[in-house]
Amino acid sequence: MKALRWIVGRIILILNAIFSPRGMQRSEAEQQAVDAAVANMQLYQFETCPFCVKVRRHAKRLNIPLATRDAKVAPWDKELLEQGGKRKVPCLRIEDNGQVTWMYESNDIIAYLDKRFG
């Protein structure tokens, strides 16, 4: 089962690389504002998780330089579990005015990114 999961994961990554979306175009000032807003966000993810790939592709489509953290390795796995409450990916950590929100579910994350940056 582990070998099958590895093979399917590699296929997902290859297809993602081949059919990678183009990022939207913004003015330099607009892009700098987006970059500054995204600086306080991190996406906890597994590299080959289809739902994580879905969120990363959408972030790329919106031209959002979203920092990713591999939730399988320390210290990110522990941080996700202790601070986020569960080891579930994708998870978007949003820090705004000192308040931290942990957002799970790919569709919720995509809707949030669309609303904020779309």
PDB file of N, CA, C and O in Angstrom, residues 49-87:
ATOM      1  N   CYS A  49      -0.195  15.215  -1.195  1.00  0.00           N
ATOM      2  CA  CYS A  49      -1.617  15.194  -0.853  1.00  0.00           C
ATOM      3  C   CYS A  49      -2.403  15.931  -1.936  1.00  0.00           C
ATOM      4  O   CYS A  49      -2.114  17.094  -2.237  1.00  0.00           O
ATOM      5  N   PRO A  50      -3.399  15.284  -2.541  1.00  0.00           N
ATOM      6  CA  PRO A  50      -4.149  15.939  -3.625  1.00  0.00           C
ATOM      7  C   PRO A  50      -4.835  17.243  -3.194  1.00  0.00           C
ATOM      8  O   PRO A  50      -4.908  18.186  -3.970  1.00  0.00           O
ATOM      9  N   PHE A  51      -5.314  17.297  -1.970  1.00  0.00           N
ATOM     10  CA  PHE A  51      -5.984  18.509  -1.493  1.00  0.00           C
ATOM     11  C   PHE A  51      -4.974  19.632  -1.262  1.00  0.00           C
ATOM     12  O   PHE A  51      -5.276  20.798  -1.486  1.00  0.00           O
ATOM     13  N   CYS A  52      -3.770  19.264  -0.833  1.00  0.00           N
ATOM     14  CA  CYS A  52      -2.703  20.248  -0.665  1.00  0.00           C
ATOM     15  C   CYS A  52      -2.249  20.776  -2.020  1.00  0.00           C
ATOM     16  O   CYS A  52      -2.012  21.979  -2.180  1.00  0.00           O
ATOM     17  N   VAL A  53      -2.152  19.879  -2.995  1.00  0.00           N
ATOM     18  CA  VAL A  53      -1.794  20.287  -4.363  1.00  0.00           C
ATOM     19  C   VAL A  53      -2.843  21.250  -4.896  1.00  0.00           C
ATOM     20  O   VAL A  53      -2.515  22.272  -5.510  1.00  0.00           O
ATOM     21  N   LYS A  54      -4.099  20.970  -4.614  1.00  0.00           N
ATOM     22  CA  LYS A  54      -5.207  21.837  -5.049  1.00  0.00           C
ATOM     23  C   LYS A  54      -5.038  23.253  -4.482  1.00  0.00           C
ATOM     24  O   LYS A  54      -5.184  24.243  -5.206  1.00  0.00           O
ATOM     25  N   VAL A  55      -4.706  23.355  -3.198  1.00  0.00           N
ATOM     26  CA  VAL A  55      -4.522  24.664  -2.568  1.00  0.00           C
ATOM     27  C   VAL A  55      -3.286  25.366  -3.128  1.00  0.00           C
ATOM     28  O   VAL A  55      -3.318  26.561  -3.441  1.00  0.00           O
ATOM     29  N   ARG A  56      -2.187  24.627  -3.291  1.00  0.00           N
ATOM     30  CA  ARG A  56      -0.963  25.235  -3.834  1.00  0.00           C
ATOM     31  C   ARG A  56      -1.184  25.730  -5.256  1.00  0.00           C
ATOM     32  O   ARG A  56      -0.702  26.801  -5.633  1.00  0.00           O
ATOM     33  N   ARG A  57      -1.910  24.958  -6.062  1.00  0.00           N
ATOM     34  CA  ARG A  57      -2.194  25.388  -7.439  1.00  0.00           C
ATOM     35  C   ARG A  57      -3.028  26.671  -7.435  1.00  0.00           C
ATOM     36  O   ARG A  57      -2.803  27.569  -8.235  1.00  0.00           O
ATOM     37  N   HIS A  58      -3.986  26.746  -6.531  1.00  0.00           N
ATOM     38  CA  HIS A  58      -4.826  27.941  -6.476  1.00  0.00           C
ATOM     39  C   HIS A  58      -4.017  29.151  -6.021  1.00  0.00           C
ATOM     40  O   HIS A  58      -4.191  30.247  -6.554  1.00  0.00           O
ATOM     41  N   ALA A  59      -3.128  28.941  -5.057  1.00  0.00           N
ATOM     42  CA  ALA A  59      -2.256  30.036  -4.611  1.00  0.00           C
ATOM     43  C   ALA A  59      -1.367  30.500  -5.761  1.00  0.00           C
ATOM     44  O   ALA A  59      -1.148  31.696  -5.946  1.00  0.00           O
ATOM     45  N   LYS A  60      -0.887  29.559  -6.555  1.00  0.00           N
ATOM     46  CA  LYS A  60      -0.063  29.933  -7.712  1.00  0.00           C
ATOM     47  C   LYS A  60      -0.894  30.701  -8.734  1.00  0.00           C
ATOM     48  O   LYS A  60      -0.435  31.683  -9.314  1.00  0.00           O
ATOM     49  N   ARG A  61      -2.133  30.268  -8.948  1.00  0.00           N
ATOM     50  CA  ARG A  61      -3.029  30.948  -9.887  1.00  0.00           C
ATOM     51  C   ARG A  61      -3.275  32.388  -9.444  1.00  0.00           C
ATOM     52  O   ARG A  61      -3.384  33.286 -10.271  1.00  0.00           O
ATOM     53  N   LEU A  62      -3.357  32.609  -8.119  1.00  0.00           N
ATOM     54  CA  LEU A  62      -3.566  33.957  -7.587  1.00  0.00           C
ATOM     55  C   LEU A  62      -2.255  34.712  -7.399  1.00  0.00           C
ATOM     56  O   LEU A  62      -2.272  35.843  -6.920  1.00  0.00           O
ATOM     57  N   ASN A  63      -1.138  34.080  -7.740  1.00  0.00           N
ATOM     58  CA  ASN A  63       0.193  34.674  -7.617  1.00  0.00           C
ATOM     59  C   ASN A  63       0.482  35.060  -6.166  1.00  0.00           C
ATOM     60  O   ASN A  63       0.916  36.171  -5.866  1.00  0.00           O
ATOM     61  N   ILE A  64       0.210  34.105  -5.269  1.00  0.00           N
ATOM     62  CA  ILE A  64       0.430  34.294  -3.838  1.00  0.00           C
ATOM     63  C   ILE A  64       1.651  33.467  -3.438  1.00  0.00           C
ATOM     64  O   ILE A  64       1.626  32.249  -3.551  1.00  0.00           O
ATOM     65  N   PRO A  65       2.708  34.108  -2.943  1.00  0.00           N
ATOM     66  CA  PRO A  65       3.899  33.367  -2.516  1.00  0.00           C
ATOM     67  C   PRO A  65       3.695  32.768  -1.116  1.00  0.00           C
ATOM     68  O   PRO A  65       4.260  33.221  -0.130  1.00  0.00           O
ATOM     69  N   LEU A  66       2.874  31.765  -1.045  1.00  0.00           N
ATOM     70  CA  LEU A  66       2.485  31.147   0.220  1.00  0.00           C
ATOM     71  C   LEU A  66       3.592  30.223   0.729  1.00  0.00           C
ATOM     72  O   LEU A  66       4.016  29.312   0.031  1.00  0.00           O
ATOM     73  N   ALA A  67       4.066  30.481   1.939  1.00  0.00           N
ATOM     74  CA  ALA A  67       5.097  29.630   2.544  1.00  0.00           C
ATOM     75  C   ALA A  67       4.472  28.289   2.913  1.00  0.00           C
ATOM     76  O   ALA A  67       3.370  28.240   3.455  1.00  0.00           O
ATOM     77  N   THR A  68       5.180  27.200   2.596  1.00  0.00           N
ATOM     78  CA  THR A  68       4.680  25.872   2.920  1.00  0.00           C
ATOM     79  C   THR A  68       5.560  25.234   3.986  1.00  0.00           C
ATOM     80  O   THR A  68       6.760  25.498   4.059  1.00  0.00           O
ATOM     81  N   ARG A  69       4.925  24.420   4.789  1.00  0.00           N
ATOM     82  CA  ARG A  69       5.618  23.671   5.832  1.00  0.00           C
ATOM     83  C   ARG A  69       5.193  22.213   5.719  1.00  0.00           C
ATOM     84  O   ARG A  69       3.999  21.917   5.722  1.00  0.00           O
ATOM     85  N   ASP A  70       6.168  21.335   5.651  1.00  0.00           N
ATOM     86  CA  ASP A  70       5.900  19.904   5.541  1.00  0.00           C
ATOM     87  C   ASP A  70       5.451  19.382   6.903  1.00  0.00           C
ATOM     88  O   ASP A  70       6.238  19.313   7.841  1.00  0.00           O
ATOM     89  N   ALA A  71       4.201  18.995   7.010  1.00  0.00           N
ATOM     90  CA  ALA A  71       3.619  18.559   8.276  1.00  0.00           C
ATOM     91  C   ALA A  71       4.051  17.150   8.668  1.00  0.00           C
ATOM     92  O   ALA A  71       3.573  16.621   9.666  1.00  0.00           O
ATOM     93  N   LYS A  72       4.954  16.556   7.899  1.00  0.00           N
ATOM     94  CA  LYS A  72       5.473  15.230   8.257  1.00  0.00           C
ATOM     95  C   LYS A  72       6.774  15.312   9.039  1.00  0.00           C
ATOM     96  O   LYS A  72       7.226  14.315   9.576  1.00  0.00           O
ATOM     97  N   VAL A  73       7.406  16.471   9.076  1.00  0.00           N
ATOM     98  CA  VAL A  73       8.721  16.591   9.709  1.00  0.00           C
ATOM     99  C   VAL A  73       8.685  17.574  10.883  1.00  0.00           C
ATOM    100  O   VAL A  73       7.861  18.482  10.936  1.00  0.00           O
ATOM    101  N   ALA A  74       9.623  17.361  11.792  1.00  0.00           N
ATOM    102  CA  ALA A  74       9.753  18.248  12.943  1.00  0.00           C
ATOM    103  C   ALA A  74      10.378  19.555  12.486  1.00  0.00           C
ATOM    104  O   ALA A  74      11.177  19.560  11.566  1.00  0.00           O
ATOM    105  N   PRO A  75      10.034  20.653  13.043  1.00  0.00           N
ATOM    106  CA  PRO A  75       9.115  20.866  14.150  1.00  0.00           C
ATOM    107  C   PRO A  75       7.689  21.145  13.698  1.00  0.00           C
ATOM    108  O   PRO A  75       6.802  21.368  14.518  1.00  0.00           O
ATOM    109  N   TRP A  76       7.453  21.133  12.397  1.00  0.00           N
ATOM    110  CA  TRP A  76       6.138  21.533  11.869  1.00  0.00           C
ATOM    111  C   TRP A  76       5.032  20.564  12.258  1.00  0.00           C
ATOM    112  O   TRP A  76       3.899  20.998  12.515  1.00  0.00           O
ATOM    113  N   ASP A  77       5.334  19.261  12.305  1.00  0.00           N
ATOM    114  CA  ASP A  77       4.308  18.292  12.675  1.00  0.00           C
ATOM    115  C   ASP A  77       3.821  18.528  14.103  1.00  0.00           C
ATOM    116  O   ASP A  77       2.620  18.516  14.384  1.00  0.00           O
ATOM    117  N   LYS A  78       4.759  18.790  15.000  1.00  0.00           N
ATOM    118  CA  LYS A  78       4.426  19.038  16.402  1.00  0.00           C
ATOM    119  C   LYS A  78       3.674  20.364  16.550  1.00  0.00           C
ATOM    120  O   LYS A  78       2.706  20.458  17.304  1.00  0.00           O
ATOM    121  N   GLU A  79       4.124  21.379  15.831  1.00  0.00           N
ATOM    122  CA  GLU A  79       3.472  22.696  15.905  1.00  0.00           C
ATOM    123  C   GLU A  79       2.031  22.614  15.416  1.00  0.00           C
ATOM    124  O   GLU A  79       1.126  23.180  16.036  1.00  0.00           O
ATOM    125  N   LEU A  80       1.813  21.901  14.319  1.00  0.00           N
ATOM    126  CA  LEU A  80       0.460  21.746  13.779  1.00  0.00           C
ATOM    127  C   LEU A  80      -0.446  21.051  14.784  1.00  0.00           C
ATOM    128  O   LEU A  80      -1.574  21.483  15.019  1.00  0.00           O
ATOM    129  N   LEU A  81       0.041  19.999  15.397  1.00  0.00           N
ATOM    130  CA  LEU A  81      -0.750  19.239  16.357  1.00  0.00           C
ATOM    131  C   LEU A  81      -1.013  20.034  17.635  1.00  0.00           C
ATOM    132  O   LEU A  81      -2.148  20.099  18.114  1.00  0.00           O
ATOM    133  N   GLU A  82       0.015  20.667  18.176  1.00  0.00           N
ATOM    134  CA  GLU A  82      -0.133  21.376  19.449  1.00  0.00           C
ATOM    135  C   GLU A  82      -0.887  22.693  19.315  1.00  0.00           C
ATOM    136  O   GLU A  82      -1.717  23.024  20.159  1.00  0.00           O
ATOM    137  N   GLN A  83      -0.596  23.449  18.272  1.00  0.00           N
ATOM    138  CA  GLN A  83      -1.226  24.764  18.146  1.00  0.00           C
ATOM    139  C   GLN A  83      -2.496  24.729  17.294  1.00  0.00           C
ATOM    140  O   GLN A  83      -3.449  25.433  17.582  1.00  0.00           O
ATOM    141  N   GLY A  84      -2.471  23.909  16.243  1.00  0.00           N
ATOM    142  CA  GLY A  84      -3.643  23.824  15.379  1.00  0.00           C
ATOM    143  C   GLY A  84      -4.722  22.915  15.927  1.00  0.00           C
ATOM    144  O   GLY A  84      -5.884  23.027  15.576  1.00  0.00           O
ATOM    145  N   GLY A  85      -4.306  21.942  16.749  1.00  0.00           N
ATOM    146  CA  GLY A  85      -5.292  21.064  17.369  1.00  0.00           C
ATOM    147  C   GLY A  85      -5.417  19.692  16.749  1.00  0.00           C
ATOM    148  O   GLY A  85      -5.876  18.759  17.389  1.00  0.00           O
ATOM    149  N   LYS A  86      -5.024  19.541  15.502  1.00  0.00           N
ATOM    150  CA  LYS A  86      -5.099  18.233  14.861  1.00  0.00           C
ATOM    151  C   LYS A  86      -4.081  18.143  13.737  1.00  0.00           C
ATOM    152  O   LYS A  86      -3.695  19.152  13.159  1.00  0.00           O
ATOM    153  N   ARG A  87      -3.674  16.934  13.448  1.00  0.00           N
ATOM    154  CA  ARG A  87      -2.698  16.700  12.367  1.00  0.00           C
ATOM    155  C   ARG A  87      -3.484  16.397  11.091  1.00  0.00           C
ATOM    156  O   ARG A  87      -3.653  15.247  10.704  1.00  0.00           O
TER     157      ARG A  87
END
